[in-house]
Structure formats: structure tokens, C-alpha cells
CSV table of C-alpha atoms in Angstrom, one decimal:
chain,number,residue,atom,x,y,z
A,6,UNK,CA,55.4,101.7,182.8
A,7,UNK,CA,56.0,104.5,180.4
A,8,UNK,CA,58.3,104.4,177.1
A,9,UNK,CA,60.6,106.3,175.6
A,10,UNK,CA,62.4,105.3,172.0
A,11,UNK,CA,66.2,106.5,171.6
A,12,UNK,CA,65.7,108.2,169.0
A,13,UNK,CA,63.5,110.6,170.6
A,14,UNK,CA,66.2,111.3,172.7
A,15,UNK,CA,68.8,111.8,170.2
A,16,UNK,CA,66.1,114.1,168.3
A,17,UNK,CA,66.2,116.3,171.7
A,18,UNK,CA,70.0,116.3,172.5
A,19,UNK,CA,70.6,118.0,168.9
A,20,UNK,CA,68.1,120.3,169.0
A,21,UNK,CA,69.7,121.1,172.3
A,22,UNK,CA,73.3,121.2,171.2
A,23,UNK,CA,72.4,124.4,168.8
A,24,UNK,CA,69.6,126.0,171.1
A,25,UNK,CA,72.0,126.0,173.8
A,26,UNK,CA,75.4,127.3,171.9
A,27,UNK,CA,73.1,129.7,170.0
A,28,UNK,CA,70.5,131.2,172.6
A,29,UNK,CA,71.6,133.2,175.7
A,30,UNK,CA,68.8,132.0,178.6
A,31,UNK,CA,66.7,134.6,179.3
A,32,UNK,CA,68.4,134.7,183.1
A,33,UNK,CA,71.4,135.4,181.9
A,34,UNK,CA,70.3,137.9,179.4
A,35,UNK,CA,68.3,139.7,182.1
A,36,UNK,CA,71.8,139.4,184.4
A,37,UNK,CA,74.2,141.3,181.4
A,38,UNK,CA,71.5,143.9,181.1
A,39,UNK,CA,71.2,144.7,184.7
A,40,UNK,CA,75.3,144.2,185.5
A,41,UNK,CA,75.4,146.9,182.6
A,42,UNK,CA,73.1,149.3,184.6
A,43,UNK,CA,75.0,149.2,187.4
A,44,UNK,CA,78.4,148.7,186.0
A,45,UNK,CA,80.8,152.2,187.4
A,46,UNK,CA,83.8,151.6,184.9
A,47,UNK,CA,82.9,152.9,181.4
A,48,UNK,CA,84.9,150.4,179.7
A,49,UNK,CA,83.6,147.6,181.3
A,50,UNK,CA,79.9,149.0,180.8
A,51,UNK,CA,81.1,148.7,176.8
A,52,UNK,CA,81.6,145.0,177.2
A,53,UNK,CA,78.7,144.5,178.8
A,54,UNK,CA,76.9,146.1,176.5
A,55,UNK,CA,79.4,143.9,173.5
A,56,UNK,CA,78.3,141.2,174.9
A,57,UNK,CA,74.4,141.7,174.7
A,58,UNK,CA,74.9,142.6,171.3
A,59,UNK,CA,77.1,139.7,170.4
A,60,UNK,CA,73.8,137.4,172.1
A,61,UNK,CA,71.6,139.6,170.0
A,62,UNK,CA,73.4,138.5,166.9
A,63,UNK,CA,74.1,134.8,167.2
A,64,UNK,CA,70.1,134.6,168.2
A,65,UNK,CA,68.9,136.1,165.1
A,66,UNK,CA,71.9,134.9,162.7
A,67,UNK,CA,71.2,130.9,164.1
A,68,UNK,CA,74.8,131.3,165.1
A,69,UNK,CA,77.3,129.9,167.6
A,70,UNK,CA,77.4,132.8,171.1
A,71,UNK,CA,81.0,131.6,171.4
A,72,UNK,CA,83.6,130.0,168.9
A,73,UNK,CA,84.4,127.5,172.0
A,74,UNK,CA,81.2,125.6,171.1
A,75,UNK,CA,82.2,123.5,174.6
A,76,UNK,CA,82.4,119.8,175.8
A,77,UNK,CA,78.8,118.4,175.7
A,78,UNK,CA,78.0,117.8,179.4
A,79,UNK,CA,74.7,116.2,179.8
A,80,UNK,CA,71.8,115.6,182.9
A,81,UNK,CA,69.5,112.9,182.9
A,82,UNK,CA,66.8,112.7,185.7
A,83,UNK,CA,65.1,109.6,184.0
A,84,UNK,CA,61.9,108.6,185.9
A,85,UNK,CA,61.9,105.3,187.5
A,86,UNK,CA,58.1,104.8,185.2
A,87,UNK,CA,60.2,105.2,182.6
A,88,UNK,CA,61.3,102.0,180.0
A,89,UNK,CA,63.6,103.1,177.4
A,90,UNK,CA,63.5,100.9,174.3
A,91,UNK,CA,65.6,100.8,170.8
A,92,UNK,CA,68.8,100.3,171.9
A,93,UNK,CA,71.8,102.0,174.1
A,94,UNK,CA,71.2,105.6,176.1
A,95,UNK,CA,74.7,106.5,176.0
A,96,UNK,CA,75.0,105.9,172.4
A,97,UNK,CA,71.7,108.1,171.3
A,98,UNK,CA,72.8,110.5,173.6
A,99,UNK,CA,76.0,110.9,171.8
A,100,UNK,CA,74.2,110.5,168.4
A,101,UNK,CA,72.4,113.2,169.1
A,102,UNK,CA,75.5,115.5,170.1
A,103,UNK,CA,77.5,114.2,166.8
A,104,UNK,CA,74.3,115.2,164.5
A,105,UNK,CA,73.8,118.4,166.2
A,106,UNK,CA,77.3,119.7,166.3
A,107,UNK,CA,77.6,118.8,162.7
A,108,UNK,CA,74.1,120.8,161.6
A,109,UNK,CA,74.4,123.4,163.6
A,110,UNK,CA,78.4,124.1,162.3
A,111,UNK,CA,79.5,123.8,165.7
A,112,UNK,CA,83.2,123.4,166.3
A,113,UNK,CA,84.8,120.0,167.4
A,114,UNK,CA,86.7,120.3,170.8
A,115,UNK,CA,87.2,116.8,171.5
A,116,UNK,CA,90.1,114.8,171.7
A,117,UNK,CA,89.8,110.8,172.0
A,118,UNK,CA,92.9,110.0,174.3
A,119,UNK,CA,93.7,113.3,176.6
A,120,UNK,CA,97.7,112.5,176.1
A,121,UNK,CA,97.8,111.7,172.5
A,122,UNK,CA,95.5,114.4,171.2
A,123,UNK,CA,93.5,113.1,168.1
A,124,UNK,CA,90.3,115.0,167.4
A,125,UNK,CA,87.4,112.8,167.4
A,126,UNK,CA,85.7,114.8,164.5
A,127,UNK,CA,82.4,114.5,166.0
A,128,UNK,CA,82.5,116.1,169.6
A,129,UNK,CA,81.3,112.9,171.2
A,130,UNK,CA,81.8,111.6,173.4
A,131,UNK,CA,79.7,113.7,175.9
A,132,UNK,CA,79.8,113.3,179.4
A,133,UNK,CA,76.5,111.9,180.9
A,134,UNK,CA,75.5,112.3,184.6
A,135,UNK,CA,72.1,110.1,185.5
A,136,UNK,CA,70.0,110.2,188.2
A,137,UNK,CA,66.5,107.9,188.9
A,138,UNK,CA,63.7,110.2,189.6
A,139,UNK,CA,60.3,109.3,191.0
A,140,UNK,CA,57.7,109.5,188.2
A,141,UNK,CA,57.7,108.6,184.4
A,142,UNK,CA,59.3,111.7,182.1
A,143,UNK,CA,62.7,111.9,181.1
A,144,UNK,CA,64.6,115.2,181.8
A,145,UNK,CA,67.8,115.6,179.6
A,146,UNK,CA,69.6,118.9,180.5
A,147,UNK,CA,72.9,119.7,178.5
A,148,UNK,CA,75.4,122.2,179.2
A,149,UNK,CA,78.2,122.8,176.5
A,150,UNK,CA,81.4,123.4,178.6
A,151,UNK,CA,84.0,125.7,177.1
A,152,UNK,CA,87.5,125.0,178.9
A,153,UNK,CA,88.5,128.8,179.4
A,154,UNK,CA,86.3,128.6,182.4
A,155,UNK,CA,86.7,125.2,182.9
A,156,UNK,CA,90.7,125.0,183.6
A,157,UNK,CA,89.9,128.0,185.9
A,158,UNK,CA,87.9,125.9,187.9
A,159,UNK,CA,89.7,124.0,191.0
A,160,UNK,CA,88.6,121.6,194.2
A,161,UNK,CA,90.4,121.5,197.6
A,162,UNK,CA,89.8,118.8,200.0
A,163,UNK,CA,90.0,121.6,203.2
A,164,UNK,CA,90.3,120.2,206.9
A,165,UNK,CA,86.9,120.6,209.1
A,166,UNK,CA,89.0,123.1,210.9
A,167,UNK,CA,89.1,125.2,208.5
A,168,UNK,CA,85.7,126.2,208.5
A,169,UNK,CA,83.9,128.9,207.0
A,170,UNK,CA,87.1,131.4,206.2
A,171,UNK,CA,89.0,128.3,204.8
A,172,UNK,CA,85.8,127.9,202.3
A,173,UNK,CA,85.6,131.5,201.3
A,174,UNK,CA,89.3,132.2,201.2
A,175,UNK,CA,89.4,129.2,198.9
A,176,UNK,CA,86.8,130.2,196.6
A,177,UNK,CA,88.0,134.0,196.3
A,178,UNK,CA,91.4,133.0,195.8
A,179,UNK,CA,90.5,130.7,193.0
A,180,UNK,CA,88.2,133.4,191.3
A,181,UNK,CA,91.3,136.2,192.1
A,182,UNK,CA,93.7,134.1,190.6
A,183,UNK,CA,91.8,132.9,187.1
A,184,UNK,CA,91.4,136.6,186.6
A,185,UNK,CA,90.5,137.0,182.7
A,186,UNK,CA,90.9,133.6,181.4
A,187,UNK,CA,87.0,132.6,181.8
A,188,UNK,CA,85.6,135.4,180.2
A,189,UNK,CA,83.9,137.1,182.7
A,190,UNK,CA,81.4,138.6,183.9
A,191,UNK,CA,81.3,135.0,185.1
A,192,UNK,CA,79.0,132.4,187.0
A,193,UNK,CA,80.7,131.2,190.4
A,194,UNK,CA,79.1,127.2,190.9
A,195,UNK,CA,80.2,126.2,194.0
A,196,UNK,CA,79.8,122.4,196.0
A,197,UNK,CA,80.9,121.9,199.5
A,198,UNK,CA,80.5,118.5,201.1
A,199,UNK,CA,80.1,115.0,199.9
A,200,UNK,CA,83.4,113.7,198.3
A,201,UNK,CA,85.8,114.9,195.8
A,202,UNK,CA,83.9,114.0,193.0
A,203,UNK,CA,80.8,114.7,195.0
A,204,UNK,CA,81.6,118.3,195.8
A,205,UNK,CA,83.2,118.7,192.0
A,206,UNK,CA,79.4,117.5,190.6
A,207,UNK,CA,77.4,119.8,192.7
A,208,UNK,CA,79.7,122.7,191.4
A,209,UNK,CA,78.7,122.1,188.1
A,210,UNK,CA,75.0,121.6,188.5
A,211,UNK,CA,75.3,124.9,190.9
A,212,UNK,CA,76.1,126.7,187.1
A,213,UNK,CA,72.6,125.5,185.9
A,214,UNK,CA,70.7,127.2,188.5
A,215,UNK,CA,68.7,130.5,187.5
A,216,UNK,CA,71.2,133.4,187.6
A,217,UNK,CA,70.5,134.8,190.8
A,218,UNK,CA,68.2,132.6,192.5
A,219,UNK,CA,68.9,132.1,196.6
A,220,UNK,CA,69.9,128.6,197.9
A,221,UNK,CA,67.3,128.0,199.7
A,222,UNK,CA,69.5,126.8,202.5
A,223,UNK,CA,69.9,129.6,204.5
A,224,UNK,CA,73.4,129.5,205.5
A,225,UNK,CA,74.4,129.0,202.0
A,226,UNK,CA,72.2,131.8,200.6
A,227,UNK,CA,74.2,134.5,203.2
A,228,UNK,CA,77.7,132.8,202.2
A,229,UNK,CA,76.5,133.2,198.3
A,230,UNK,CA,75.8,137.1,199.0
A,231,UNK,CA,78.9,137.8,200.7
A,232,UNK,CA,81.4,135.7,198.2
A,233,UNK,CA,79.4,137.9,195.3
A,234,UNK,CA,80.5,141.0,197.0
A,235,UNK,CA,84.0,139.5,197.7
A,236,UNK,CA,84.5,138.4,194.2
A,237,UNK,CA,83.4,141.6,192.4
A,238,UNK,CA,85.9,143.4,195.1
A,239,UNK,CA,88.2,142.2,193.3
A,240,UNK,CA,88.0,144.4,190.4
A,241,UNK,CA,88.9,141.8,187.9
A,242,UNK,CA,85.4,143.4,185.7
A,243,UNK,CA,84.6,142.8,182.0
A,244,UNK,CA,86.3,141.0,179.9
A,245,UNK,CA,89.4,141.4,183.2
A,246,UNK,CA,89.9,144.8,181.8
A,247,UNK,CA,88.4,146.1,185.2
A,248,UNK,CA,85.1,147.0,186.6
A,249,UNK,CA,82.6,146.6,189.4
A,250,UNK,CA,81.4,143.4,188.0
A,251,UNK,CA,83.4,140.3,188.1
A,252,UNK,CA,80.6,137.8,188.2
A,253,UNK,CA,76.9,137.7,187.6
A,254,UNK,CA,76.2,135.7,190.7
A,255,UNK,CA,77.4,133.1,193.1
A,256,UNK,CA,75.5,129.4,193.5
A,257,UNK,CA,76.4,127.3,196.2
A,258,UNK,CA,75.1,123.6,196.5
A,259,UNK,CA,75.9,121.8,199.8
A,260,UNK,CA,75.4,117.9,200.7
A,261,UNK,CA,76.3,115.6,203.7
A,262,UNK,CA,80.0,114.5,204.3
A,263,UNK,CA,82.2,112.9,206.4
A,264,UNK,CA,83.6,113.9,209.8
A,265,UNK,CA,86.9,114.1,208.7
A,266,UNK,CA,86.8,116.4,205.6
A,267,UNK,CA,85.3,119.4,204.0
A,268,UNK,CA,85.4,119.2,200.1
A,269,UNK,CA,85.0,122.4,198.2
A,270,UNK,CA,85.1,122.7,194.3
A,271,UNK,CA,84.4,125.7,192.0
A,272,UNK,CA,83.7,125.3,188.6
A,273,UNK,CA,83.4,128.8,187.0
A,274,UNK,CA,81.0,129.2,183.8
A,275,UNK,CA,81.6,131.8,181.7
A,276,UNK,CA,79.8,135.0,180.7
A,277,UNK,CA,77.3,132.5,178.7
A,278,UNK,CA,77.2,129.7,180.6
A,279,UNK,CA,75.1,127.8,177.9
A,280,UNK,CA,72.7,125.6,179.0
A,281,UNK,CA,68.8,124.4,177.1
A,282,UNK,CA,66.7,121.1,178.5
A,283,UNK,CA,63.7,119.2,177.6
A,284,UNK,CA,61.3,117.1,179.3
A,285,UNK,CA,60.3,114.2,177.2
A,286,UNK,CA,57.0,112.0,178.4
A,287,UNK,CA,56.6,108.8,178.4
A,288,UNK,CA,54.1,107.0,176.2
């Protein structure tokens, strides 16, 4: 049995909070440059190119990519080795968000009741997603979602009959109909299978994937090619002020369900789609 103190882990989750909000992953970076490349409308090659320098700057300057500074989402593959010691997970989780949205002067986007409106101060709480892994680190992944993208983002519980077309109408139309709101060139995350909130989940950790990798399912990998070429059909571009490229690519993670139903959710990440992790071993 290995241990890990908590407040190792809120040491990690706000150095994570800045490196994410401040530093474009090199994926991504590599995604803008080559979208720019290729990019036919001259306008849109302009944002493209906005947009790298815009990455350049917050990089160098120790600055915030976007004022939306997001909703700290957060992964945890803990290892089932692993003992954590000095108190509650959740709450050095969330200490870590509060200290490093107030060092790294990142904006507060949280509100404590979602009807009455009142600004926590703090950005906490985050939302935490676990999972028990085999072995004895502790991998904390954390996303900062901004809700441009996120309100664009939808699920539909589709019939089995529907099939394939049903999917990829469902996920085009959602894209065509979000249009500029997420900032694109965006990141499509797509889950199919499971449950609502199954299919909803897998959406989201779809986003985390490298930009541009294959699913290495193989029926998923051809749908993920053709929605990409679907989606920057549509003409939508940089920025929405038009262009051949919509989004940067399309991730698609699938998992069992039931006979009677075929969940699909997309949760759309925007041009930055911040995300930093750390592995932390156990002692």
C-alpha cells in the first residue's frame, strides 16, 4: 500500500488550474497551425492565425488563454495501491482549485445555488469524476470548462432504429445549430452508449483525447472522419465568420448499452479546450 497526503494533491490541482487556463497543449497548438495552412477563406485564416498569437501571449505573459477561465472539471484514476491520508479528497481537491484560481487571477464563474445565482467567490466547487485503477499512482486530470461551448453541447436518448444516420444527423445538427457561440474552430467529444449520464461522461473525456488521434475502434474511427468532413461542410469557420474549418477534429467514445436505447451526447470544447494533468506516486 502506497500513500498519498492531500496536500500533495491540492499542491497539483493549483498548479494545474493556471497551467491549463494559461498553456495551449502542444496538440492543439500543432491543430491551429495546421487548420491555418489549409484554411481557403482569408478571413478565417486571420483568426486562426489571432488565435495562435493570442496562445503565444497568454504563454509568455503567465496569462489567462480566455477571460472564461471555465468550471473546474476534474479526473481522478486513483490506484487501488493507493491510501490517501490527511483528510477529505473532495475538499483538497477543491482547495487546490480555490488557491489556484485566486493566484493565478483567474475569474470566478461559479454560482452556489443554479436558481438563486450567488457567486461562490472561490470557483469551487469543482466537479470530480473518480475511477479505481489497478496499480498505486494517482492521476488527477483537470479540464476548465467555459460554458460558451458547454450550453452548445446537447444529449438525445435516439431509438435503436435509428441507427447510424440518426447518430450523425444528431451530432451535425447540434454542431450546425451552435454555430458561433463555442468559439470555434472547435473540438467535437462525442459518447454513444451506456446511459444518459453515461453517454454525457464519455463526451467529455472524448474532449481530453489528443487532437486528432483515431478511436481505435474501428467503426468509430470511420464515423469520426466522416462527421469531421460533415461538420466543416458546414461552413460555420473561424470565429463563425466562415471558412473551411469548423472544428479541429471529432472524438467519439462508445460503451455497452441496453437493447432498448441508443444514447448520444456531444459536448463541444472550444478552440482551447484547456486541459494539464499530473501523475502523483505513491510513497
Amino acid at each position: 500500500m502506497k500513500t498519498i497526503h492531500t496536500d500533495q494533491i491540492a499542491e497539483a490541482v493549483e498548479k494545474l488550474c493556471m497551467d491549463a487556463n494559461y498553456l495551449l497543449s502542444p496538440d492543439i497548438a500543432a491543430a491551429l497551425e495546421n487548420a491555418a495552412c489549409r484554411e481557403r477563406s482569408p478571413n478565417g485564416r486571420m483568426i486562426l492565425e489571432s488565435l495562435q498569437r493570442n496562445a503565444e501571449i497568454a504563454r509568455n505573459e503567465a496569462m489567462a488563454i480566455c477571460q472564461d477561465t471555465g468550471m473546474a472539471v476534474v479526473f481522478l484514476e486513483i490506484g487501488q495501491e493507493v491510501h490517501i491520508t490527511g483528510g477529505s479528497l473532495t475538499e483538497a481537491v477543491n482547495e487546490g482549485v480555490r488557491r489556484g484560481y485566486r493566484k493565478g487571477f483567474l475569474r470566478n464563474s461559479v454560482v452556489r445555488h443554479p436558481l438563486c445565482r450567488e457567486n461562490t467567490g472561490d470557483n469551487t466547487p469543482a466537479v470530480i469524476h473518480t475511477e479505481i485503477v489497478p496499480g498505486s499512482r494517482l492521476k488527477i486530470e483537470l479540464a476548465p470548462k467555459g460554458f460558451g461551448s458547454e450550453n452548445m453541447s446537447a444529449v438525445a436518448m435516439l431509438k435503436p432504429s435509428d441507427g447510424m444516420t440518426g447518430v450523425k444527423d444528431f451530432i451535425v445538427k447540434t454542431v450546425s445549430e451552435a454555430g458561433p457561440n463555442p468559439c470555434p474552430p472547435i473540438i467535437v467529444g462525442v459518447g454513444i452508449g451506456g446511459t444518459l449520464e453515461k453517454a454525457a461522461l464519455l463526451s467529455k473525456r472524448a474532449l481530453l483525447r489528443p487532437v486528432g488521434s483515431i478511436s481505435e475502434d474501428p467503426v468509430s474511427a470511420t464515423l469520426e472522419k466522416e462527421l469531421l468532413e460533415s461538420i466543416n461542410a458546414l461552413g460555420i469557420g473561424p470565429a463563425g465568420i466562415g471558412g473551411s474549418t469548423t472544428a479541429l477534429a471529432v472524438h467519439i467514445e462508445v460503451f455497452p448499452t441496453h437493447i432498448a436505447g441508443l444514447p448520444v451526447a456531444v459536448n463541444i470544447g472550444c478552440h482551447a479546450t484547456r486541459h494539464a494533468s499530473v501523475v502523483l506516486d505513491g510513497m
